[in-house]
């Protein structure tokens, strides 16, 4: 199944044209790596959630938020 998914580039260097073409419901990312994409995503009406991840101590709050987001 993984092979069938489109490659969007590397973690901090995303192919935005490809990503926008997928018309995602929401995009999740990290502030320190993906903030530069936020305005382009918002301009295309794509909800964006950026986490300020600073190590393992942030796992529980991040996963709790994701659980609430996805029900």
JSON list of N, CA and C in Angstrom, two decimals, residues 7-21:
[
{"chain": "A", "resi": 7, "resn": "UNK", "atom": "N", "xyz": [4.81, 10.36, -3.63]},
{"chain": "A", "resi": 7, "resn": "UNK", "atom": "CA", "xyz": [5.97, 10.91, -2.93]},
{"chain": "A", "resi": 7, "resn": "UNK", "atom": "C", "xyz": [5.87, 12.43, -3.02]},
{"chain": "A", "resi": 8, "resn": "UNK", "atom": "N", "xyz": [5.94, 13.09, -1.88]},
{"chain": "A", "resi": 8, "resn": "UNK", "atom": "CA", "xyz": [5.80, 14.55, -1.85]},
{"chain": "A", "resi": 8, "resn": "UNK", "atom": "C", "xyz": [7.12, 15.26, -1.61]},
{"chain": "A", "resi": 9, "resn": "UNK", "atom": "N", "xyz": [8.21, 14.53, -1.62]},
{"chain": "A", "resi": 9, "resn": "UNK", "atom": "CA", "xyz": [9.51, 15.14, -1.35]},
{"chain": "A", "resi": 9, "resn": "UNK", "atom": "C", "xyz": [10.03, 14.67, -0.01]},
{"chain": "A", "resi": 10, "resn": "UNK", "atom": "N", "xyz": [10.99, 15.41, 0.50]},
{"chain": "A", "resi": 10, "resn": "UNK", "atom": "CA", "xyz": [11.57, 15.06, 1.79]},
{"chain": "A", "resi": 10, "resn": "UNK", "atom": "C", "xyz": [10.92, 15.90, 2.89]},
{"chain": "A", "resi": 11, "resn": "UNK", "atom": "N", "xyz": [11.14, 15.51, 4.12]},
{"chain": "A", "resi": 11, "resn": "UNK", "atom": "CA", "xyz": [10.46, 16.11, 5.26]},
{"chain": "A", "resi": 11, "resn": "UNK", "atom": "C", "xyz": [10.43, 17.63, 5.24]},
{"chain": "A", "resi": 12, "resn": "UNK", "atom": "N", "xyz": [11.56, 18.27, 5.03]},
{"chain": "A", "resi": 12, "resn": "UNK", "atom": "CA", "xyz": [11.62, 19.74, 5.09]},
{"chain": "A", "resi": 12, "resn": "UNK", "atom": "C", "xyz": [11.61, 20.37, 3.70]},
{"chain": "A", "resi": 13, "resn": "UNK", "atom": "N", "xyz": [11.43, 19.57, 2.66]},
{"chain": "A", "resi": 13, "resn": "UNK", "atom": "CA", "xyz": [11.44, 20.08, 1.29]},
{"chain": "A", "resi": 13, "resn": "UNK", "atom": "C", "xyz": [10.30, 19.43, 0.51]},
{"chain": "A", "resi": 14, "resn": "UNK", "atom": "N", "xyz": [9.09, 19.90, 0.75]},
{"chain": "A", "resi": 14, "resn": "UNK", "atom": "CA", "xyz": [7.89, 19.29, 0.20]},
{"chain": "A", "resi": 14, "resn": "UNK", "atom": "C", "xyz": [7.55, 19.87, -1.17]},
{"chain": "A", "resi": 15, "resn": "UNK", "atom": "N", "xyz": [7.10, 19.02, -2.07]},
{"chain": "A", "resi": 15, "resn": "UNK", "atom": "CA", "xyz": [6.64, 19.46, -3.38]},
{"chain": "A", "resi": 15, "resn": "UNK", "atom": "C", "xyz": [5.21, 19.99, -3.21]},
{"chain": "A", "resi": 16, "resn": "UNK", "atom": "N", "xyz": [5.09, 21.30, -3.07]},
{"chain": "A", "resi": 16, "resn": "UNK", "atom": "CA", "xyz": [3.79, 21.91, -2.78]},
{"chain": "A", "resi": 16, "resn": "UNK", "atom": "C", "xyz": [2.79, 21.72, -3.91]},
{"chain": "A", "resi": 17, "resn": "UNK", "atom": "N", "xyz": [3.24, 21.75, -5.14]},
{"chain": "A", "resi": 17, "resn": "UNK", "atom": "CA", "xyz": [2.33, 21.56, -6.27]},
{"chain": "A", "resi": 17, "resn": "UNK", "atom": "C", "xyz": [1.65, 20.20, -6.17]},
{"chain": "A", "resi": 18, "resn": "UNK", "atom": "N", "xyz": [2.45, 19.18, -5.84]},
{"chain": "A", "resi": 18, "resn": "UNK", "atom": "CA", "xyz": [1.89, 17.84, -5.70]},
{"chain": "A", "resi": 18, "resn": "UNK", "atom": "C", "xyz": [0.95, 17.76, -4.50]},
{"chain": "A", "resi": 19, "resn": "UNK", "atom": "N", "xyz": [1.36, 18.35, -3.40]},
{"chain": "A", "resi": 19, "resn": "UNK", "atom": "CA", "xyz": [0.53, 18.33, -2.19]},
{"chain": "A", "resi": 19, "resn": "UNK", "atom": "C", "xyz": [-0.80, 19.04, -2.44]},
{"chain": "A", "resi": 20, "resn": "UNK", "atom": "N", "xyz": [-0.76, 20.21, -3.03]},
{"chain": "A", "resi": 20, "resn": "UNK", "atom": "CA", "xyz": [-1.99, 20.95, -3.30]},
{"chain": "A", "resi": 20, "resn": "UNK", "atom": "C", "xyz": [-2.90, 20.18, -4.25]},
{"chain": "A", "resi": 21, "resn": "UNK", "atom": "N", "xyz": [-2.31, 19.46, -5.19]},
{"chain": "A", "resi": 21, "resn": "UNK", "atom": "CA", "xyz": [-3.08, 18.66, -6.13]},
{"chain": "A", "resi": 21, "resn": "UNK", "atom": "C", "xyz": [-3.86, 17.54, -5.48]}
]
